[in-house]
Structure formats: structure tokens, C-alpha cells
Amino acid sequence: MTDTIFALSSGQPPAAVAIIRISGPRAGAALEMLSGRLPVPRRATLTRLLDPVTGEGLDRALMLWFPGPASATGEDLAELHLHGGRAVVARVMLSLSAIESLVLAEPGAFTRRAFEHGRMDLAEAEGLSDLLFAETEWQRRSALVMAEGGLSARVKGWQDRLLGLSAEVEAMLDFADEGDVEDQGESVASLNARIAILAADIRVMLDRPSGERLRDGIRVVLAGPPNAGKSTLLNALAGREAAIVSPRPGTTRDTIEVPLGIAGRPFLFIDTAGLHEGTGDEIEAIGMDRAHAAIGAADVILWLDETSESPAPERTIALYPRGDAEGRSMSPNGDMIVVSAASGAGLDALVAAILERADHLLPRTGEIALNRRQRECLASSHAALQTDDDLLIVAENLRVARADLDRLTGRAGTEDMLDALFGKFCIGK
Amino acid sequence: MTDRFDIIVVGGGHAGCEAAAAAARMGARVALVSFARDSIGAMSCNPAIGGLGKGHLVREVDAFDGLIARAADHAAIHYRMLNASKGAAVQGPRIQADRKRYKDAIHTLLDDQAGLHIVEDEARALTLDHSDSVTGLALGSGRILSGKAVVLATGTFLNARMFCGADIAVGGRVGERAAQSLGDQLRARHLPIGRLKTGTPPRLDGRTIDWGVLEEQPSDGGDWTMSPLGPGRAAPQLFCAITRTNARTHEIIRAGLDRSPLYTGAIGAQGPRYCPSIEDKVVRFGDRDGHQIFLEPEGLDDPLVYPNGVSTSLPADIQTALIRSMAGLERAEIVQPGYAVEYDHIDPRALDASLAVRAIPGLYCAGQINGTTGYEEAAAQGLIAGINATAFAGGRAPLILDRASSYMGVMIDDLVLQGITEPYRMLTARAEYRLRLRADNASTRLTSIAQAVGCLGSARADWFNSRIRVREALLTKLEKESVSSERFAEAGVDVSRDGSRRSLFEWLRFPNVDAAAISRVSDVFDNVDPALIAEIAEDAHYAPYLARQEAEIRGLRANESVPIDPALDYRAIAGLSNEMTERLERARPETLAAAGRIRGITPAALSAILVHAKRRAA
Ligand SMILES: Cc1cc2nc3c(=O)[nH]c(=O)nc-3n(C[C@H](O)[C@H](O)[C@H](O)COP(=O)(O)OP(=O)(O)OC[C@H]3O[C@@H](n4cnc5c(N)ncnc54)[C@H](O)[C@@H]3O)c2cc1C
Ligand SMILES: Nc1nc2c(ncn2[C@@H]2O[C@H](COP(=O)(O)OP(=O)(O)OP(=O)(O)O)[C@@H](O)[C@H]2O)c(=O)[nH]1
Ligand SMILES: [Mg+2]
């Protein structure tokens, strides 16, 4: 009987998650011995792993079961997604090596087996379920499993729009001589406009940060001049004295990170040193550099200065602080939210505004979270969607964009485009 | 003794003529069997050759030293480059032919071809040996021809029926018979046969048209031709004219629908979507207020005019009324009413990529019999079938052109993998590598392949060899000679003076740098054939896109190297839907990549096929 091989197939621990792959005829048996059962194929299942001999608890882990031949190696294949500490990984590897006819894989052994079973050419041909292999991170995986159908539907929508656009371009190219196809100049402009809109729609999906945000929290940076009340506001939001507050400008010198859950969403609030001309003080300068870096990486900026504009207005919620102070109960312009960290006034509105932003930054429950490979396909499709005055190049770009989407969900070939074309225009002599 | 041939070709249409001539160029002894010697080279319908997609095919056949382009040049009375304002990849050279001159040219080319023998007779039945391999052909006269391979190019003649209103006649073309017994034999061999229809407009007497009120469309200026080796623009040039259908025309058609065999149900077969009858146009696109109609003369001393755009099978009296409802045609006389033809075709998925019938070794099919429509489509298949029949007879490997090489490759791949649901016509949209498959670079793409299979006459070979030399030398010069932006600017070319230096080839990518601009700063183009300059300039202009496609094509060709057993039992593969199984069984793809191109075959299905195949092999 062929050996069953196993190996750590993610990077070296420590890491957030470590993945161990087991391939071969005893892969299923190994899963059963560690978890007590064989999970439903191709579904991420949460389980407690126990050492088969001692019964000692090893880890709470996610396991996946891919019966052959429809697996990456073409054999029965199992995956364990562990918490990625060194000790945990080493302990599980030890338990596996104690199981009969399981051996540690030589480098490249998985690839060789995949090749032997004719799975090698599938690098491009895996179905969506195979994409699960590319996953590394468990929160994201569960989101993906739920959302798979959703992504296909979305991609299908884009494919249809692309097919429609291609059909129009092809009608102009192949049937230009027939009066029945619309006037050129005008329709080229309208085509380009619609290509830009489609590109923007795909961009929205690409911009959706998904997994990283779920895991690390949305980065909300409090920024503004010294003494604006940043640290006080942070403390008010956190409900505790996370940062030192004082009437002296320049109190906060380093960035302070405070993880917070609000309405079930994960956030990372970041207080920063006040921004100003600078006094030449070296520590102060470093603090401001860090503040700028935090602003650069922020998902949302709370900008506490009505006298200047945030460096990144599109990511900013503009605040009008100290709403309790004399004559400051009303914002001079309607776009700013009046808050008082002292009285708590306006905090509800601020939290609501933050949550609204959060909902654009997080995948909704059960919503589409792209994995790396899906993101790559989408990104290259998006990149191909360039407008151009040369219809031939527009057509070529659309073709490439379609091919990239096809890699996500399977092929929609030329015939589909022709169907769209003939359904839409009266062409032909 | 005289009845022994290497290759027997049935049908003297565009497919059959190219097949016979190609086989003979390759040195085979060829019989071209057709009902009537005189109708060899006839154009059954619109006497126009080329157009979008079709012009590409003409140039590709010409790159193999075929007949169609040279005959077209001899016959052309009107030249027009379609899409002239767009990139060369979608430009379609098209000519309007004088029917008689065209036929004469084909006859001359065939007569001059050594090894080609015309046999005027009916092909009644294939003769087969006990293993179902072709041994020859039985003729209506009782004669038997022996041959190693047979190419069927019988066009619309298999079990053909013609419809004009309620009148139904048996025949493949007005005034000609149908091929009944051959059709019966094919059905009896259980070849998958389908039925299609096509139509043709009425012919008008040009002397009864009021040309004065109509917009004229003159022949293109310039002196481009279909073939570089043809006679040039040999015939005098005429003009076409344009009229339109109108609300009254549409009313007349609607009122007559109950008498159109398309709508009474007399014709059940599917017609082409891109060449709809005027009935179809009015029914499906009723909101349009008019459709353009091109009035095309059929010949120099022929008063017949072809109204391009009113293909119909309505009864003759309605045809007259609808024609006369249009501007300029108020007093027009119909000489020959339009009609529809319904005919048998072979499901092309019964063929392999060499156009051989899988079930009958030695039998090849080409042209409309395979479900295509159009002279150019027929000619291209004829050429390939003729080459491959000859290769088969000589025990050599077939010539298979892939989708990245040519429109011919695209068409054959489409036919043998996807089959057809309507008469198949070439469109540039079908070619995914369109940017590199241009009508103007067909020789560069294909003539060396033609040379390798031995399909070039000596004149073509000489022309090509000298052209290659000129082309290589020119490319080298363009890449070597580097010019600064200042130099261009001083010569009055609109480029930014940024101090950059580039090779002339790179400069050609810039929108304002064309061949004329190059000539202002360099003498590389002096005394070079303008067609060659245009081809190279276009290559340079689209260079980045061509390079991207090049990379894609390398991937495609790598996947072509995984073969699939032609006898694979798809039903034994778990995970394939019934629909996929049926499509795979019909087309029997020869490689994994081909299977992947079949409509509806998903990546998951491909993996299932691959794994199954490897398991079996292990
Ligand atoms: C009514 C009509 C309208 C059309 N309209 C257009 C159009 O507008 N534009 C366009 O591009 N194409 C049109 N076509 C299609 C075009 O004519 C054909 O696609 C093309 O000519 C097919 O070429 P072929 O060589 O396959 O067959 P054909 O040109 O049909 O030639 C078949 C030959 O085979 C011979 N033959 C058949 N059976 C036998 C036998 N048993 N024994 C001996 N000889 C036999 C016939 O005599 C004929 O010479 C039309 C066709 C028809 C019939
Ligand atoms: N009245 C009133 N005073 C406030 C409010 N917020 C902050 N303050 C006061 O303003 C002073 C500065 O507050 P901080 O929160 O330290 O200001 P900061 O922006 O963090 O300042 P630096 O860290 O020095 O950049 C303190 O004395 C606070 O008590 C507010 O909403 N209302
Ligand atoms: Mg502070």
C-alpha cells in the first residue's frame, strides 16, 4: 500500500494559523483517530483534536476532508487548521507520526502525487471548491463557505454585463456596414462609460477588505492638532482610561492601540500624537511620523480639527470637538459631527457614523469574502477594463476581462457572446 | 486503368474546387466529380466574395495558393474594404464579382492544374470495403472510380427542397437537381444528419431600376487586390446603390406572412441568424422603421441586380409588391423570385479536426455539407479537406491549424467541437486571437505551413521566398535604426520632444507615427511593397497586445499536448452531467484543451475526464 504522507504546508510557526495536510489511503483514518469522526467532505468542521494514544487534548482546530480523486492530490486528502503556535504544531505532528503507515512527506511529495494522479494541469482548472485549498485563515474560510454561492452570483452578473458590452462592440466591428447597428461615435463613448462603471463596481468588491478586517479589526485613527481632545475621546469611546489626558499640549507622544468591539464589529482604535509645526524635539517628531503612518493605514480617520482638512478626506469623519464648551454646540458647517468627550453628547451620532463606515469595510455575515486567488482573478479582470478609442482594443480588453472572470466560475465562451449579440441587434443582410 | 485516382472530390462548388486543386498541387491524381461541368465554379447566390471574417478566409486560402482569391480578382467589378476606418484586424476585403468571369477564371485555373481530372457525372454511392473504409465512388453512369480518399463537397444538394411561397420543388439550386441517392446512403450509414435552410432574394432587372434617385456606392479607390498573385484589377469597375425598406414594405410583408413557408411551418429547419430573411427581420425587429438594402450588379454585361438584404421565400406576388414599395424600385421587374432551400447536412461533430469522418476512414467532408454557409467558408474547408485527404492517402500526418493560427483553424475547431445550430458563418468575433489573425498578414502566418505540406505552386513559392527575404531585412532595419523624438518633431511629426531615442519599430507604436511619418526621417520604406509596409506597421502598432496574446497562446498550446483517447467511455466517468456526456460523445475531442473548449464543459468536468483517463492508463 502507498504511504500516507503528511506535512506542515503553511509557513513556519508561530503564525496565526498552521495547516497540516495529510494525503494518501490512510488520511481518513488519521482524521478519525484524531477527532473521532470523519467530517462531511469539503466542509470546514470545527473539532477538538485528541492524541489517539493518550487521549490528551491537542487543539481546537478546523478540519477538512477531501475524498479522492476529487482532491488536490487526487488521493484522499485531509487538512487540519491549527492555532499556529510552535508547541501545538509540534505536538500534532508527533501524534500523526505515531499513526501506522503515516510518514512525514519529503519536499515536493504532494506536488508529485498530484502530478501522478493527473491533477497538475488543474492549477487553472480547479472548481470553486478547490479554491478552499488556497485559504489560510479560519474566520475567512467559514465566511467563504457560506458565501460561495453569493460570489458566483455576483460574478455571473458581471459576466452578463461584460457579454453585453462585448456583444455591442462586436456588432460595431462585424456588422458596421449595416445601417441597423447604431451610430458609431456616440456609442463608443457610451460603451466606454459603461466599461468604467463596471470597472468601478468590480473595484468595490476588490476594495472590500474582508478577512483581514474581521481578524484585526477596522483601524480607526484619532488625529488632529495637540490638545484637541483626541485622548479624551478615545477614553470616552473605550469607557476606560486607556490614554493619559492632560491640559498640556503634546501629552500623547506614541500611538496607542485599543481593540474594541462595537455592535459585534471588531475595531482597533488608535490614538496619535497631535500634529503641528513641531518644535524640533526629536521624540515629538517621531511621534508625528507615527501619527502620519497610522493615518496612512487607517480605514477611518476621526479628524478633530475644524480649522484644517484631514490629509485623507475620503476616509475621514470630521468632528467638531468640545461641543460642551461655550458657543460650540453647533457645527459651523453641517458636515461635521459635534461631539463632547466631556458630556458624552454627540457620541451616539459618532458611533453610528463609525458603524456605517464599518459596514462598508466588513463582509456582512454570510457575505462574500474573497480569497487571494479570487481576488487575483478579479483584479486582473478589473485591470483589463481599460477604455480606449480604438474599438479593436476595447474588444480585446473585454475579452481578457471575460477570460479572467471565467477563471472564477467556469467558461462563458464566444458563443454566449454571440447569443447576446444576436438577441440584441437586427443584423445580417 | 484511367479510373484509378488518389483522391476523388465530389462537387464542383467552392469547397470541391479548392479540395481538388489543393490535392493536385500536392501531386495527387485527382478526379473532380460534378453533375455538370458547366456549373463548376458557379456562385449560387450573391456574387460577392469576402467581407468581414470572410475576407480573412479568402486571404488564408490564397496563402495556401488556393483559387478563390485569384478568381475573385479576375471577376471583380467592385472592390470595397469594409471597416476601412478601423484596425486592420477587422478590415474585410470584399469584391462584387461578375458571375461569368468568376466561373471562367475557376475553369481556367482547374484546367491549368496538372493531375486534376473533371468527371461530369452523378456521384451515386461511396464504395467501401469490409472494414467500412472508402475504396472509391460509384457514378450515375455506372462507372466506378477507385481512390484512396473521397472528399464530399456536395453543398446544399443532399435531399434539397426549394420553397417559394407554397411552391415546393426538389433541387439544390434553381434549375439543378438534388443529390438523392448519395444522401440516402449517408443516412443509411447512421451518420448524424441534420437539416438547415437558407434563402436567397429575388433578382431584379437592373434596366428597370431608377438609379438616379439612389445613393451610389462606388468601388474603392486604391489598387489592393484579393491575391498578390492575381491579375490585379482586371475588369472595369461598376457601382452599387443603396435603398431602404420602409413602413409600407413592412406592412406588405406582415400581410403576407401567412403565406411564407417559414411561418406556415412548411420549413422547420433553422436558418442563419445573421442572414435572416426579410420576414424574420420584420417579425423580430418590428420596431425598426427600415432596413438598408444594397443593390449589387451581378455582372458587366448582365442586367441582373442582387438586392442584398431581402432574402425571402414569400410568394412571388408579395415579393413584387414589397420590392416596388422601395425608393428607386417602383417599377422594378423581378426576373427570378427569391426562394428558400432546405437541405441535409452532416453534424460536423462526426468529423475530426482534419475534416475526416471518424466512422468511415478515407472519407472527408467540406463546405455547406458540414453546416456552414458561404463561398469562403466552403473554400477554406475544401482546401483543408483536400490537403488532409492527400496526406491520408500518402500515409502522412494531417494538417491541423489551431485557433491561434488562422480563421480556418477557428472555424474547423468550432465545427468539429461545438457542432452547429444554424448555418455557420465566419465572423471576426469568433476569433479570440483576432488581433494577430489579420487579412493582411495571412501569407506571413500561413504560407510557410503551406510550403511545408507541399501545397504551393512554383510561382507562389518564388513570390513567397522573395517576400520573406524582404520582410526579414526590413524588420532588421526597423529594429536597428534608432531615431530621436527631436528628429521626428523637426520633420513635422507630432511627437513630444522629450529627448527619447527609439527604434523605428518602437516608434510605429505611437499614434502619430505611421509609415508616412517614418518615411520623413528614414529611407527604410523606399521601394518596398506598400502592403508589406502596412502589415508591419500594424504589427508594431498593436505590439503590446500581440505580446500579451502570445503569452496566452503558449499556455493554450501547452494544454493541447494532453491527448484524450478517441474511444473514451464518457458514461463511465462519474460527475459528468448527461448533457456534457452527450456533447463529449458527439464531438470526441482529441485533446484535453479541445474538451475544455466545448460549450458547457466545466473545469470540474475536465478534471474528472483527466483523472479518469490517467487511471485507465495506469
Ligand atoms: C439559395 C442559396 C442562397 C445562398 N445565399 C448565400 C449568400 O448570400 N452568401 C453566401 O456567402 N452564401 C450563400 N449561399 C451559400 C453558398 O452558396 C454556399 O455556402 C457555398 O456555395 C457552398 O459551397 P459548396 O462548395 O459547399 O457547395 P456548392 O457550391 O453548393 O456546390 C456543390 C456542388 O456539388 C455538386 N453536386 C452535389 N451533389 C452531387 C452529386 N451527387 N454528384 C455530383 N455532383 C454533385 C453540385 O452540382 C455543385 O456543383 C447560398 C446558397 C443557396 C443555395
Ligand atoms: N470641555 C471639554 N474639554 C475637553 C474635551 N475633550 C478634551 N478636553 C480637555 O482638553 C484637554 C486636552 O485633552 P486631551 O484629550 O489630552 O487632548 P489630545 O488631543 O489628546 O492632546 P495631545 O495628546 O496633547 O495631542 C484636556 O484638559 C481635556 O480635559 C471636551 O469634550 N470638552
Ligand atoms: Mg493625547
Short mmCIF file of C-alpha atoms and ligand atoms in Angstrom, two decimals, chain B residues 10-16 33-36 39-40 42 44-46 48 54 121-124 153-157 172-173 176 179 182 198-200 275 306 339 341 366-369 372-378, ligand 1:
data_model
loop_
_atom_site.label_atom_id
_atom_site.label_comp_id
_atom_site.label_asym_id
_atom_site.label_seq_id
_atom_site.Cartn_x
_atom_site.Cartn_y
_atom_site.Cartn_z
CA VAL B 10 -17.46 15.18 -55.23
CA GLY B 11 -18.91 18.59 -56.01
CA GLY B 12 -17.67 21.40 -58.19
CA GLY B 13 -18.60 24.21 -55.83
CA HIS B 14 -16.20 26.37 -53.92
CA ALA B 15 -15.27 23.61 -51.50
CA GLY B 16 -14.82 20.91 -54.12
CA VAL B 33 -16.88 14.69 -59.99
CA SER B 34 -19.74 17.07 -60.52
CA PHE B 35 -23.24 16.94 -62.06
CA ALA B 36 -22.42 19.36 -64.82
CA SER B 39 -21.83 24.64 -63.34
CA ILE B 40 -18.42 24.10 -61.76
CA ALA B 42 -20.94 28.67 -60.02
CA SER B 44 -25.35 30.03 -56.15
CA CYS B 45 -26.30 33.24 -54.55
CA ASN B 46 -24.86 36.69 -54.12
CA ALA B 48 -19.77 38.72 -53.79
CA LYS B 54 -14.90 36.01 -44.89
CA ASP B 121 -21.40 12.57 -63.68
CA GLU B 122 -23.51 11.99 -60.62
CA ALA B 123 -21.88 10.58 -57.53
CA ARG B 124 -24.34 7.86 -56.53
CA ALA B 153 -18.38 18.73 -51.09
CA THR B 154 -21.94 18.46 -52.27
CA GLY B 155 -23.16 21.76 -50.85
CA THR B 156 -26.90 22.15 -50.43
CA PHE B 157 -27.66 19.31 -52.74
CA GLY B 172 -30.34 22.25 -54.56
CA ARG B 173 -30.30 25.35 -56.70
CA GLU B 176 -30.48 21.98 -60.77
CA ALA B 179 -28.28 14.53 -54.78
CA LEU B 182 -25.82 9.80 -52.01
CA THR B 198 -31.11 29.18 -46.32
CA GLY B 199 -32.67 31.67 -48.64
CA THR B 200 -31.90 33.99 -51.47
CA CYS B 275 -28.56 36.30 -42.67
CA TYR B 306 -28.99 41.36 -56.50
CA TYR B 339 -36.63 31.26 -52.58
CA VAL B 341 -33.70 25.93 -49.69
CA ALA B 366 -16.10 20.05 -46.72
CA GLY B 367 -18.32 23.02 -47.32
CA GLN B 368 -22.00 23.52 -46.86
CA ILE B 369 -22.48 19.79 -46.26
CA THR B 372 -21.64 26.16 -42.97
CA THR B 373 -22.83 28.82 -45.34
CA GLY B 374 -20.83 30.95 -47.70
CA TYR B 375 -18.38 30.53 -50.50
CA GLU B 376 -15.40 31.47 -48.39
CA GLU B 377 -16.24 29.08 -45.57
CA ALA B 378 -16.70 26.35 -48.18
C1 LIG C 1 -30.33 29.69 -52.19
C2 LIG C 1 -28.99 29.91 -51.62
C3 LIG C 1 -28.64 31.15 -51.12
C4 LIG C 1 -27.38 31.39 -50.59
N1 LIG C 1 -27.01 32.64 -50.19
C5 LIG C 1 -25.71 32.92 -49.90
C6 LIG C 1 -25.23 34.24 -49.72
O1 LIG C 1 -25.96 35.19 -49.84
N2 LIG C 1 -23.93 34.44 -49.40
C7 LIG C 1 -23.08 33.41 -49.27
O2 LIG C 1 -21.91 33.63 -48.98
N3 LIG C 1 -23.51 32.16 -49.45
C8 LIG C 1 -24.79 31.90 -49.79
N4 LIG C 1 -25.20 30.64 -50.02
C9 LIG C 1 -24.31 29.60 -49.68
C10 LIG C 1 -23.23 29.34 -50.67
O3 LIG C 1 -23.77 29.28 -51.94
C11 LIG C 1 -22.72 28.02 -50.28
O4 LIG C 1 -22.39 28.02 -48.92
C12 LIG C 1 -21.47 27.65 -50.99
O5 LIG C 1 -21.62 27.77 -52.36
C13 LIG C 1 -21.22 26.23 -50.63
O6 LIG C 1 -20.19 25.73 -51.38
P1 LIG C 1 -20.03 24.20 -51.54
O7 LIG C 1 -18.79 24.03 -52.32
O8 LIG C 1 -20.10 23.56 -50.23
O9 LIG C 1 -21.28 23.71 -52.34
P2 LIG C 1 -21.95 24.21 -53.68
O10 LIG C 1 -21.38 25.47 -54.15
O11 LIG C 1 -23.40 24.13 -53.42
O12 LIG C 1 -21.52 23.12 -54.70
C14 LIG C 1 -21.95 21.80 -54.66
C15 LIG C 1 -21.57 21.14 -55.94
O13 LIG C 1 -21.73 19.76 -55.81
C16 LIG C 1 -22.36 19.24 -56.96
N5 LIG C 1 -23.02 18.02 -56.52
C17 LIG C 1 -23.82 17.87 -55.44
N6 LIG C 1 -24.19 16.58 -55.31
C18 LIG C 1 -23.61 15.91 -56.31
C19 LIG C 1 -23.63 14.54 -56.69
N7 LIG C 1 -24.29 13.63 -56.01
N8 LIG C 1 -22.95 14.18 -57.79
C20 LIG C 1 -22.26 15.12 -58.47
N9 LIG C 1 -22.19 16.40 -58.16
C21 LIG C 1 -22.88 16.80 -57.09
C22 LIG C 1 -23.27 20.34 -57.42
O14 LIG C 1 -23.56 20.24 -58.77
C23 LIG C 1 -22.42 21.57 -57.10
O15 LIG C 1 -21.56 21.86 -58.15
C24 LIG C 1 -26.47 30.35 -50.53
C25 LIG C 1 -26.81 29.09 -51.01
C26 LIG C 1 -28.06 28.88 -51.59
C27 LIG C 1 -28.39 27.55 -52.13
#
